[in-house]
Short mmCIF file of C-alpha atoms and ligand atoms in Angstrom, two decimals:
data_model
loop_
_atom_site.label_atom_id
_atom_site.label_comp_id
_atom_site.label_asym_id
_atom_site.label_seq_id
_atom_site.Cartn_x
_atom_site.Cartn_y
_atom_site.Cartn_z
CA MET A 1 -21.68 -22.30 -19.15
CA LYS A 2 -19.15 -19.53 -18.55
CA TRP A 3 -19.74 -17.23 -15.59
CA GLU A 4 -18.75 -13.63 -15.01
CA VAL A 5 -17.84 -12.48 -11.50
CA VAL A 6 -19.13 -9.10 -10.26
CA ILE A 7 -17.73 -7.47 -7.12
CA GLY A 8 -18.43 -4.21 -5.29
CA LEU A 9 -16.53 -3.26 -2.13
CA GLU A 10 -17.62 -1.32 0.93
CA THR A 11 -14.55 -0.23 2.88
CA HIS A 12 -14.49 1.18 6.39
CA ALA A 13 -11.51 3.43 6.96
CA GLN A 14 -11.10 4.63 10.52
CA LEU A 15 -10.29 8.33 10.39
CA SER A 16 -7.12 9.25 12.26
CA THR A 17 -8.58 11.88 14.60
CA VAL A 18 -7.47 11.95 18.22
CA SER A 19 -11.04 12.13 19.51
CA LYS A 20 -14.33 10.58 18.43
CA ILE A 21 -16.68 11.84 15.77
CA PHE A 22 -19.38 13.16 18.13
CA SER A 23 -17.63 13.30 21.52
CA GLY A 24 -14.32 14.31 23.08
CA ALA A 25 -13.38 10.77 24.19
CA ALA A 26 -10.06 9.39 22.88
CA THR A 27 -9.85 7.01 19.92
CA ALA A 28 -6.50 5.42 20.87
CA PHE A 29 -6.34 1.66 20.35
CA GLY A 30 -5.81 -0.88 23.10
CA ALA A 31 -7.04 0.85 26.28
CA ALA A 32 -8.74 -1.15 29.06
CA PRO A 33 -12.42 -1.78 28.22
CA ASN A 34 -14.80 1.14 28.69
CA THR A 35 -12.14 3.61 29.79
CA GLN A 36 -12.54 5.65 26.61
CA ALA A 37 -16.30 5.97 26.43
CA CYS A 38 -17.98 9.11 27.65
CA GLY A 39 -21.65 9.96 28.20
CA VAL A 40 -22.25 10.49 24.48
CA ASP A 41 -20.68 7.14 23.54
CA ILE A 42 -22.64 5.16 26.11
CA ALA A 43 -25.84 7.04 25.23
CA LEU A 44 -26.75 8.62 28.55
CA PRO A 45 -30.11 10.38 28.29
CA GLY A 46 -29.96 14.05 27.39
CA VAL A 47 -26.49 14.13 25.84
CA LEU A 48 -25.99 15.73 22.43
CA PRO A 49 -23.50 14.91 19.65
CA VAL A 50 -21.00 17.59 18.57
CA LEU A 51 -19.41 16.99 15.17
CA ASN A 52 -15.59 16.67 15.04
CA THR A 53 -14.31 19.00 12.30
CA GLY A 54 -11.15 16.90 11.94
CA ALA A 55 -13.28 14.01 10.69
CA VAL A 56 -15.04 16.29 8.21
CA GLU A 57 -11.75 17.62 6.91
CA ARG A 58 -10.44 14.11 6.35
CA ALA A 59 -13.56 13.11 4.45
CA ILE A 60 -13.17 16.16 2.21
CA ARG A 61 -9.51 15.36 1.64
CA PHE A 62 -10.47 11.87 0.54
CA GLY A 63 -13.17 13.23 -1.78
CA LEU A 64 -10.73 15.60 -3.44
CA ALA A 65 -8.11 12.85 -3.80
CA VAL A 66 -10.51 10.63 -5.77
CA GLY A 67 -11.98 13.46 -7.86
CA ALA A 68 -15.41 13.25 -6.22
CA LYS A 69 -18.07 15.85 -5.65
CA ILE A 70 -18.21 17.27 -2.12
CA ASN A 71 -21.86 17.65 -1.21
CA SER A 72 -22.97 20.69 0.73
CA PRO A 73 -25.05 20.24 2.67
CA SER A 74 -24.71 16.57 3.54
CA ILE A 75 -27.08 15.05 6.07
CA PHE A 76 -26.53 12.83 9.11
CA ALA A 77 -29.15 10.12 9.47
CA ARG A 78 -30.06 7.58 12.11
CA LYS A 79 -29.74 3.95 11.08
CA ASN A 80 -31.91 2.08 13.56
CA TYR A 81 -31.13 -1.43 14.76
CA PHE A 82 -30.74 -3.25 18.02
CA TYR A 83 -27.48 -4.74 19.13
CA PRO A 84 -25.93 -4.93 22.60
CA ASP A 85 -22.87 -2.94 21.49
CA LEU A 86 -25.06 -0.08 20.21
CA PRO A 87 -26.54 1.54 23.31
CA LYS A 88 -28.38 4.31 21.45
CA GLY A 89 -30.34 1.80 19.38
CA TYR A 90 -29.18 3.58 16.25
CA GLN A 91 -25.95 4.37 14.48
CA ILE A 92 -25.36 7.89 13.19
CA SER A 93 -24.45 7.63 9.54
CA GLN A 94 -25.20 9.44 6.30
CA TYR A 95 -27.77 8.07 3.95
CA GLU A 96 -29.46 10.09 1.23
CA ARG A 97 -26.86 12.83 1.07
CA PRO A 98 -23.33 11.61 1.84
CA ILE A 99 -20.49 14.12 2.08
CA VAL A 100 -18.57 12.53 -0.83
CA GLU A 101 -20.26 11.47 -4.04
CA GLY A 102 -18.69 9.80 -7.08
CA GLY A 103 -14.97 9.75 -7.88
CA THR A 104 -12.73 6.96 -9.12
CA ILE A 105 -9.83 4.79 -8.07
CA THR A 106 -7.33 3.78 -10.75
CA MET A 107 -4.91 0.97 -10.14
CA GLN A 108 -2.60 -1.45 -11.87
CA VAL A 109 -3.84 -5.04 -12.25
CA GLY A 110 -1.05 -7.11 -13.75
CA ASP A 111 -0.10 -5.30 -16.93
CA THR A 112 -3.28 -3.29 -17.33
CA GLU A 113 -4.67 -0.20 -15.71
CA LYS A 114 -8.17 -0.45 -14.30
CA THR A 115 -10.51 2.26 -13.09
CA VAL A 116 -13.22 1.55 -10.52
CA ARG A 117 -16.01 4.08 -10.01
CA LEU A 118 -16.92 5.06 -6.48
CA THR A 119 -20.54 5.48 -5.56
CA ARG A 120 -20.02 7.51 -2.43
CA ALA A 121 -18.10 7.90 0.80
CA HIS A 122 -19.97 8.83 3.93
CA LEU A 123 -19.15 9.70 7.52
CA GLU A 124 -20.42 7.49 10.31
CA GLU A 125 -19.64 6.33 13.81
CA ASP A 126 -18.36 2.87 14.71
CA ALA A 127 -20.24 0.64 17.19
CA GLY A 128 -18.77 -0.93 20.34
CA LYS A 129 -17.42 -4.45 20.59
CA SER A 130 -18.85 -7.62 22.07
CA LEU A 131 -16.28 -9.73 23.91
CA HIS A 132 -17.13 -13.40 24.00
CA GLU A 133 -13.84 -14.96 24.98
CA ASP A 134 -13.13 -13.83 28.53
CA PHE A 135 -16.58 -14.48 29.93
CA GLN A 136 -17.95 -17.94 30.60
CA GLY A 137 -21.56 -18.04 29.46
CA ARG A 138 -21.76 -14.29 29.23
CA THR A 139 -20.78 -11.55 26.81
CA GLY A 140 -18.77 -8.46 27.71
CA ILE A 141 -19.41 -5.11 26.07
CA ASP A 142 -16.53 -2.72 25.40
CA LEU A 143 -17.69 0.71 24.25
CA ASN A 144 -14.22 2.18 23.65
CA ARG A 145 -14.73 1.87 19.91
CA ALA A 146 -18.26 3.34 20.00
CA GLY A 147 -18.26 6.70 18.24
CA THR A 148 -14.92 6.21 16.47
CA PRO A 149 -15.07 8.13 13.18
CA LEU A 150 -15.33 6.03 10.04
CA LEU A 151 -15.41 6.87 6.39
CA GLU A 152 -17.36 4.19 4.54
CA ILE A 153 -16.20 4.12 0.93
CA VAL A 154 -18.61 2.36 -1.43
CA SER A 155 -17.58 1.25 -4.90
CA GLU A 156 -19.74 0.52 -7.91
CA PRO A 157 -19.89 -3.20 -8.82
CA ASP A 158 -17.00 -2.69 -11.25
CA MET A 159 -14.57 -5.43 -10.31
CA ARG A 160 -14.50 -8.73 -12.18
CA SER A 161 -12.14 -10.94 -10.17
CA ALA A 162 -10.67 -11.42 -6.70
CA GLU A 163 -7.40 -10.11 -8.11
CA GLU A 164 -9.04 -6.83 -9.17
CA ALA A 165 -10.77 -6.49 -5.81
CA VAL A 166 -7.47 -6.91 -3.98
CA ALA A 167 -5.71 -4.44 -6.30
CA TYR A 168 -8.50 -1.93 -5.67
CA ALA A 169 -8.36 -2.42 -1.89
CA LYS A 170 -4.57 -2.04 -1.91
CA MET A 171 -4.75 1.17 -3.92
CA LEU A 172 -7.39 2.55 -1.58
CA HIS A 173 -5.21 1.55 1.38
CA THR A 174 -2.20 3.33 -0.15
CA LEU A 175 -4.29 6.42 -0.84
CA VAL A 176 -5.87 6.87 2.62
CA ARG A 177 -2.45 6.60 4.23
CA TRP A 178 -0.88 8.87 1.61
CA ILE A 179 -3.31 11.68 2.37
CA ASP A 180 -3.07 11.00 6.12
CA VAL A 181 -6.71 10.33 6.81
CA CYS A 182 -6.32 6.77 8.17
CA ASP A 183 -3.38 4.86 9.65
CA GLY A 184 -4.34 1.81 7.60
CA ASN A 185 -3.59 -0.60 10.45
CA MET A 186 -5.55 -3.67 9.38
CA GLN A 187 -4.76 -5.80 12.44
CA GLU A 188 -6.33 -3.15 14.63
CA GLY A 189 -9.34 -2.91 12.33
CA SER A 190 -8.57 0.59 11.05
CA PHE A 191 -9.16 -0.54 7.47
CA ARG A 192 -11.59 -3.35 6.68
CA CYS A 193 -13.60 -4.42 3.67
CA ASP A 194 -17.01 -5.93 3.00
CA ALA A 195 -17.05 -7.68 -0.37
CA ASN A 196 -20.32 -7.93 -2.30
CA VAL A 197 -20.05 -10.82 -4.70
CA SER A 198 -22.36 -12.13 -7.42
CA VAL A 199 -21.98 -14.09 -10.62
CA ARG A 200 -23.92 -13.96 -13.87
CA PRO A 201 -23.78 -15.82 -17.17
CA ALA A 202 -20.94 -14.34 -19.24
CA GLY A 203 -22.30 -11.77 -21.67
CA SER A 204 -25.55 -11.07 -19.80
CA THR A 205 -26.32 -7.60 -18.45
CA PRO A 206 -28.55 -7.90 -15.35
CA LEU A 207 -26.62 -8.33 -12.10
CA GLY A 208 -26.87 -11.63 -10.27
CA THR A 209 -28.03 -11.80 -6.66
CA ARG A 210 -25.18 -10.85 -4.36
CA ARG A 211 -23.94 -12.09 -1.03
CA GLU A 212 -21.94 -9.74 1.17
CA ILE A 213 -18.85 -11.05 2.98
CA LYS A 214 -18.38 -8.95 6.12
CA ASN A 215 -15.30 -7.50 7.77
CA LEU A 216 -12.31 -8.79 5.85
CA ASN A 217 -9.25 -7.37 7.55
CA SER A 218 -6.40 -8.63 5.38
CA PHE A 219 -5.79 -8.66 1.64
CA ARG A 220 -5.18 -12.39 1.77
CA PHE A 221 -8.53 -13.04 3.45
CA LEU A 222 -10.21 -10.76 0.90
CA GLN A 223 -8.75 -12.82 -1.92
CA GLN A 224 -9.51 -16.20 -0.32
CA ALA A 225 -13.05 -15.24 0.71
CA ILE A 226 -14.00 -14.00 -2.75
CA GLU A 227 -12.49 -17.02 -4.47
CA TYR A 228 -14.37 -19.38 -2.18
CA GLU A 229 -17.62 -17.43 -2.52
CA VAL A 230 -17.42 -17.41 -6.33
CA ARG A 231 -16.91 -21.17 -6.46
CA TRP A 232 -19.76 -21.69 -4.01
CA GLN A 233 -22.20 -19.51 -5.96
CA ILE A 234 -21.36 -21.09 -9.31
CA ASN A 235 -21.80 -24.50 -7.75
CA GLU A 236 -25.23 -23.57 -6.36
CA LEU A 237 -26.39 -22.16 -9.69
CA GLU A 238 -25.10 -25.12 -11.66
CA ASP A 239 -26.92 -27.44 -9.27
CA GLY A 240 -30.11 -25.53 -10.03
CA ARG A 241 -30.43 -23.62 -6.75
CA ALA A 242 -31.01 -19.86 -6.70
CA ILE A 243 -28.74 -17.52 -4.71
CA GLN A 244 -30.42 -15.80 -1.76
CA GLN A 245 -29.28 -12.29 -0.94
CA ALA A 246 -27.39 -12.69 2.32
CA THR A 247 -24.65 -11.51 4.62
CA VAL A 248 -21.93 -14.08 5.25
CA LEU A 249 -18.80 -14.38 7.38
CA PHE A 250 -15.44 -15.70 6.25
CA ASN A 251 -13.71 -18.23 8.46
CA PRO A 252 -9.93 -17.97 7.90
CA ASP A 253 -9.36 -21.38 9.53
CA THR A 254 -11.53 -23.29 7.08
CA GLY A 255 -11.28 -20.84 4.18
CA GLU A 256 -15.07 -20.96 3.84
CA THR A 257 -17.89 -18.44 4.04
CA ARG A 258 -20.89 -19.13 6.26
CA LEU A 259 -24.36 -17.60 6.40
CA MET A 260 -24.78 -14.90 9.06
CA ARG A 261 -28.19 -13.53 8.17
CA THR A 262 -30.37 -13.28 5.11
CA LYS A 263 -29.99 -9.74 3.99
CA GLU A 264 -32.03 -6.92 5.44
CA ASP A 265 -32.93 -4.06 3.10
CA ALA A 266 -32.32 -0.38 3.69
CA HIS A 267 -35.97 0.20 4.59
CA ASP A 268 -35.57 -2.16 7.57
CA TYR A 269 -33.31 0.42 9.19
CA ARG A 270 -35.94 3.17 9.18
CA TYR A 271 -33.36 5.80 8.27
CA PHE A 272 -34.32 9.39 9.06
CA PRO A 273 -32.34 12.64 9.44
CA ASP A 274 -30.86 12.97 12.91
CA PRO A 275 -32.67 15.89 14.60
CA ASP A 276 -29.66 16.41 16.90
CA LEU A 277 -27.29 17.32 14.05
CA LEU A 278 -27.56 20.21 11.62
CA PRO A 279 -27.09 19.68 7.90
CA LEU A 280 -23.32 19.77 7.29
CA GLU A 281 -22.32 22.75 5.15
CA VAL A 282 -18.90 22.93 3.50
CA THR A 283 -18.18 26.48 2.40
CA ALA A 284 -16.18 27.26 -0.74
CA GLU A 285 -13.42 28.79 1.42
CA ARG A 286 -13.13 25.67 3.53
CA LEU A 287 -13.02 23.47 0.45
CA GLU A 288 -10.27 25.65 -1.02
CA ALA A 289 -8.28 25.55 2.21
CA VAL A 290 -8.35 21.75 2.22
CA ARG A 291 -7.50 21.62 -1.48
CA ALA A 292 -4.53 23.94 -0.99
CA ALA A 293 -3.11 21.67 1.71
CA MET A 294 -3.38 18.48 -0.37
CA PRO A 295 -0.09 16.62 -0.96
CA GLU A 296 0.96 15.53 -4.45
CA LEU A 297 -0.97 12.30 -5.10
CA PRO A 298 0.59 8.94 -6.02
CA GLN A 299 -0.64 8.97 -9.62
CA ALA A 300 0.73 12.47 -10.25
CA MET A 301 3.99 11.62 -8.57
CA ARG A 302 4.37 8.50 -10.68
CA THR A 303 3.97 10.50 -13.87
CA ARG A 304 6.43 13.10 -12.62
CA PHE A 305 9.03 10.45 -11.71
CA VAL A 306 8.88 9.12 -15.26
CA GLN A 307 9.20 12.59 -16.79
CA GLU A 308 11.56 14.29 -14.40
CA TYR A 309 13.92 11.41 -13.63
CA ARG A 310 13.26 9.40 -16.82
CA LEU A 311 12.52 6.31 -14.72
CA ALA A 312 10.84 3.25 -16.19
CA GLU A 313 7.07 3.11 -15.51
CA TYR A 314 7.55 0.03 -13.36
CA ASP A 315 10.22 1.63 -11.18
CA ALA A 316 8.00 4.68 -10.70
CA LEU A 317 5.09 2.44 -9.75
CA LEU A 318 7.13 0.64 -7.07
CA LEU A 319 8.56 3.89 -5.70
CA THR A 320 5.10 5.41 -5.25
CA ALA A 321 3.70 2.41 -3.38
CA SER A 322 3.83 4.54 -0.24
CA LYS A 323 4.63 8.13 0.56
CA GLU A 324 7.57 7.01 2.74
CA THR A 325 9.14 5.18 -0.21
CA ALA A 326 8.64 8.11 -2.56
CA THR A 327 10.12 10.56 -0.07
CA PHE A 328 13.06 8.25 0.68
CA PHE A 329 13.76 7.98 -3.05
CA GLU A 330 13.59 11.71 -3.74
CA GLU A 331 15.69 12.62 -0.73
CA THR A 332 18.37 10.03 -1.55
CA THR A 333 18.47 11.19 -5.16
CA ARG A 334 18.74 14.84 -4.16
CA VAL A 335 21.67 14.24 -1.80
CA THR A 336 23.43 11.88 -4.22
CA VAL A 337 23.12 14.34 -7.09
CA ALA A 338 24.55 17.12 -4.95
CA ALA A 339 27.48 14.90 -3.93
CA SER A 340 28.20 13.51 -7.40
CA LYS A 341 27.55 16.38 -9.75
CA VAL A 342 31.18 17.11 -10.50
CA ALA A 343 32.25 13.53 -11.02
CA LEU A 344 29.32 12.78 -13.27
CA ALA A 345 29.64 15.89 -15.34
CA MET A 346 33.27 14.99 -15.98
CA ASP A 347 32.20 11.55 -17.10
CA GLY A 348 29.81 13.15 -19.53
CA GLN A 349 26.83 11.22 -18.16
CA GLU A 350 23.97 13.61 -18.78
CA PRO A 351 21.51 14.38 -17.46
CA VAL A 352 22.98 13.91 -14.02
CA GLU A 353 19.60 13.48 -12.30
CA SER A 354 18.35 10.65 -14.43
CA GLY A 355 21.57 8.63 -14.14
CA VAL A 356 21.58 9.00 -10.38
CA ALA A 357 17.82 8.43 -10.05
CA LYS A 358 18.07 5.16 -11.93
CA LEU A 359 20.83 3.99 -9.59
CA VAL A 360 18.85 5.04 -6.51
CA ALA A 361 15.70 3.36 -7.83
CA ASN A 362 17.61 0.14 -8.52
CA TRP A 363 18.91 0.01 -4.95
CA ILE A 364 15.60 0.89 -3.30
CA ASN A 365 13.53 -1.47 -5.46
CA GLY A 366 16.24 -4.14 -5.39
CA ASP A 367 18.55 -4.81 -2.45
CA ILE A 368 16.71 -2.59 0.00
CA ALA A 369 13.25 -3.93 -0.86
CA SER A 370 14.40 -7.55 -0.50
CA ARG A 371 16.11 -6.76 2.76
CA LEU A 372 12.96 -5.08 4.17
CA ASN A 373 10.94 -7.99 2.93
CA ALA A 374 13.22 -10.57 4.52
CA GLU A 375 13.06 -8.77 7.85
CA ALA A 376 9.34 -8.07 7.48
CA ILE A 377 9.74 -4.40 8.29
CA GLU A 378 8.35 -1.35 6.53
CA LEU A 379 10.45 1.37 5.02
CA ARG A 380 9.55 3.77 7.82
CA ASN A 381 11.55 1.49 10.15
CA ILE A 382 14.62 1.20 7.94
CA PRO A 383 17.82 1.56 9.97
CA ILE A 384 19.59 3.73 7.39
CA THR A 385 18.89 7.31 6.35
CA PRO A 386 18.67 8.70 2.81
CA GLY A 387 21.87 10.62 3.57
CA GLN A 388 23.77 7.46 4.51
CA LEU A 389 22.53 5.63 1.43
CA ALA A 390 23.42 8.62 -0.74
CA LYS A 391 26.99 8.55 0.53
CA MET A 392 27.34 4.89 -0.34
CA LEU A 393 25.87 5.45 -3.82
CA SER A 394 28.21 8.38 -4.38
CA ARG A 395 31.12 6.02 -3.85
CA ILE A 396 29.76 3.75 -6.57
CA LEU A 397 29.46 6.76 -8.87
CA ASP A 398 33.01 7.84 -7.98
CA GLN A 399 34.05 4.28 -8.81
CA LYS A 400 35.57 3.96 -5.36
CA ILE A 401 33.61 0.76 -4.88
CA ASN A 402 31.87 -1.56 -7.29
CA ASN A 403 28.41 -3.06 -6.97
CA LYS A 404 29.62 -6.14 -5.17
CA GLN A 405 31.50 -4.14 -2.59
CA ALA A 406 28.52 -1.81 -2.25
CA LYS A 407 26.42 -4.76 -1.12
CA VAL A 408 28.92 -5.43 1.66
CA VAL A 409 28.83 -1.74 2.63
CA LEU A 410 25.01 -1.77 2.72
CA GLU A 411 25.10 -4.83 4.95
CA ALA A 412 27.40 -3.06 7.41
CA MET A 413 25.39 0.16 7.28
CA TRP A 414 22.25 -1.80 8.03
CA SER A 415 23.78 -3.24 11.20
CA GLY A 416 24.84 0.25 12.22
CA GLU A 417 28.59 -0.44 12.02
CA HIS A 418 30.82 2.65 11.99
CA ASP A 419 27.85 4.97 12.49
CA GLY A 420 26.46 3.72 9.18
CA ASP A 421 29.06 5.88 7.44
CA ALA A 422 29.99 4.42 4.05
CA ASP A 423 33.47 5.97 3.99
CA LYS A 424 34.38 4.65 7.41
CA ILE A 425 33.07 1.20 6.47
CA ILE A 426 35.00 1.18 3.20
CA ALA A 427 38.20 2.13 5.04
CA ALA A 428 37.66 -0.28 7.94
CA LEU A 429 36.84 -3.28 5.73
CA GLY A 430 39.46 -2.40 3.12
CA LEU A 431 36.84 -2.38 0.42
CA GLU A 432 38.24 0.34 -1.76
CA GLN A 433 38.11 -0.57 -5.41
CA ILE A 434 41.37 -0.79 -7.32
CA SER A 435 41.11 1.58 -10.27
CA ASP A 436 44.85 2.06 -10.76
CA SER A 437 45.36 0.57 -14.21
CA GLY A 438 49.02 -0.23 -13.53
CA GLU A 439 48.07 -2.31 -10.52
CA ILE A 440 45.30 -4.09 -12.40
CA GLU A 441 47.63 -4.79 -15.32
CA LYS A 442 50.04 -6.50 -12.97
CA ILE A 443 47.33 -8.83 -11.72
CA VAL A 444 46.12 -9.48 -15.27
CA ASP A 445 49.61 -10.42 -16.36
CA GLN A 446 49.96 -12.90 -13.50
CA VAL A 447 46.60 -14.48 -14.28
CA LEU A 448 47.39 -14.75 -17.99
CA ALA A 449 50.77 -16.35 -17.27
CA ALA A 450 49.19 -18.91 -14.97
CA ASN A 451 46.36 -19.83 -17.37
CA ALA A 452 47.95 -20.51 -20.71
CA GLN A 453 45.29 -23.09 -21.58
CA GLN A 454 42.42 -20.64 -21.20
CA VAL A 455 44.27 -18.00 -23.17
CA ALA A 456 44.66 -20.54 -25.96
CA ASP A 457 40.99 -21.49 -25.69
CA PHE A 458 39.94 -17.87 -25.98
CA ARG A 459 42.17 -17.31 -29.00
CA ALA A 460 40.59 -20.44 -30.53
CA GLY A 461 37.21 -18.67 -30.28
CA LYS A 462 35.88 -19.80 -26.91
CA GLU A 463 34.26 -16.66 -25.48
CA LYS A 464 33.56 -18.52 -22.22
CA ALA A 465 37.28 -18.61 -21.48
CA PHE A 466 37.23 -14.82 -21.35
CA ASN A 467 34.66 -14.74 -18.55
CA SER A 468 36.63 -17.28 -16.64
CA LEU A 469 39.75 -15.09 -16.92
CA VAL A 470 37.80 -12.03 -15.72
CA GLY A 471 36.64 -14.09 -12.78
CA GLN A 472 40.18 -15.09 -11.91
CA VAL A 473 41.45 -11.52 -12.04
CA MET A 474 38.58 -10.40 -9.80
CA LYS A 475 39.36 -13.21 -7.42
CA ALA A 476 43.08 -12.42 -7.40
CA SER A 477 42.20 -8.82 -6.53
CA ARG A 478 39.89 -10.09 -3.79
CA GLY A 479 36.91 -8.55 -5.54
CA LYS A 480 38.42 -5.09 -5.49
CA ALA A 481 39.42 -4.53 -9.11
CA ASN A 482 37.28 -2.18 -11.14
CA PRO A 483 35.38 -4.68 -13.32
CA GLN A 484 35.18 -2.37 -16.33
CA GLN A 485 38.93 -1.82 -16.30
CA VAL A 486 39.60 -5.54 -15.89
CA ASN A 487 37.49 -6.14 -18.97
CA ASP A 488 39.20 -3.46 -21.01
CA ILE A 489 42.72 -4.48 -20.06
CA LEU A 490 42.06 -8.18 -20.67
CA ARG A 491 40.54 -7.45 -24.10
CA ARG A 492 43.53 -5.35 -25.02
CA LYS A 493 46.07 -7.95 -23.86
CA LEU A 494 44.29 -10.82 -25.55
CA ALA A 495 43.77 -9.00 -28.83
CA PRO A 496 45.56 -10.77 -31.65
P1 ADP B 501 -26.04 -2.11 1.04
O1 ADP B 501 -25.67 -0.77 1.59
O2 ADP B 501 -27.38 -2.56 1.42
O3 ADP B 501 -25.03 -3.16 1.34
P2 ADP B 501 -25.77 -1.15 -1.78
O4 ADP B 501 -26.80 -1.38 -2.81
O5 ADP B 501 -25.46 0.23 -1.41
O6 ADP B 501 -26.16 -2.05 -0.54
O7 ADP B 501 -24.47 -1.85 -2.33
C1 ADP B 501 -23.40 -2.11 -1.56
C2 ADP B 501 -22.27 -2.64 -2.42
O8 ADP B 501 -22.66 -3.78 -3.15
C3 ADP B 501 -21.75 -1.65 -3.44
O9 ADP B 501 -20.35 -1.70 -3.40
C4 ADP B 501 -22.27 -2.19 -4.76
O10 ADP B 501 -21.39 -1.90 -5.81
C5 ADP B 501 -22.30 -3.67 -4.51
N1 ADP B 501 -23.27 -4.39 -5.29
C6 ADP B 501 -24.57 -4.08 -5.46
N2 ADP B 501 -25.19 -5.02 -6.22
C7 ADP B 501 -24.26 -5.97 -6.51
C8 ADP B 501 -24.27 -7.19 -7.23
N3 ADP B 501 -25.36 -7.66 -7.79
N4 ADP B 501 -23.13 -7.89 -7.30
C9 ADP B 501 -22.01 -7.45 -6.72
N5 ADP B 501 -21.92 -6.31 -6.03
C10 ADP B 501 -23.04 -5.57 -5.91
MG1 MG B 502 -23.50 -3.25 2.74
#
């Protein structure tokens, strides 16, 4: 039998407010236990929650970014359960009326575009943390995280493979950082996913029974956990056992999922509207104010890059992987165009922007991306500025240096040599390209005289001999000769 995999994701994005969702305590990560928990967070009797408008604004921004409906009013509800890290005995969340309803996330999966529908996104508070490691035979409770604002983003069960789930989670991760609602730091738990997984016979409509894998805080774990879970469920079903709805945990050390609890249903939580919080109204003016302040979104920017700069779809996709990358690209292009306009116009390469943009895209998606990758740093920590890169690229466009020499210049700029100034580096390392045709001709003549055999080979029809001669001229010029001119001059001299 063939099985179809069905996945829905619940993602908790920690909203990037300075203070908590219902109190003034700080949300900063890493403070000593219980130093950032005030009376509201530790549930002293008589305290009252006060809603943080910054959290509301971020939720609205997210809703607008995914094309969702912003509900007004939305309602805060109490989700009742007992746990040592939840001193109130309930978590404030939203239940029947979340602030964000509907919307979609569209992402690239391999060569195809896929759209996942969102069910909702609601505001809620995080719980505290139980610390098991530092206490022999006891458990410590740290309430610093209690009351941290979260946006829980719930998808429809629209994904059909671990690969799609990861692509969805990555797109969501890009988006929340792009619109500045979440720092996306997965190690610190600012962005974590619960994956609901079921399987059903291929071609059948009813959903299979799902198991929910809790708290996956890396894309790799998300992938591994789903793959393991799918194999496990298919195995169970093929052995004739039914799947029980359950919550499971993924163990990264073994790569397996393990039962945590058989699943409770919503009615177990005895949800009811929180009498301490008014229904949350979002006025039309407020909605408009948030809309007006929205940045251009990745999808729109991608389309614009293709149209405005005539970039290939794939280049545009890579350049819009983060807002930092997109900004770095546009800034570098702008400065390079300004510096190279005259030279390019004289060369008749029109339009100027698209020629330059392609060059900039090639460097950012090529040498720079591999360099960042090798050093495991993000673009925001790159040691060169768009202005410095633009200067180096202008020298390629001026034909002062060729691509090979440019790589050497980039290397030096990266290590901060000569203030990262391309011109100083070119001068100091003697990298200037030789574009004087008389000088190149002299070298060509020497190489031809010294390689009579290869000249004969070429004349006898061996095209390979030509490349070898180009190589020798380049070598004789210590890599400095303008490769296009070397080609042209050699062709001319070897012509019958
Ligand atoms: P709960 O809040 O109790 O976890 P929901 O019914 O709201 O449950 O669903 C949570 C997530 O599980 C959603 O992302 C939804 O798309 C997904 N989901 C629901 N049923 C299935 C199923 N049979 N298989 C896979 N995912 C499912
Ligand atoms: Mg759930």
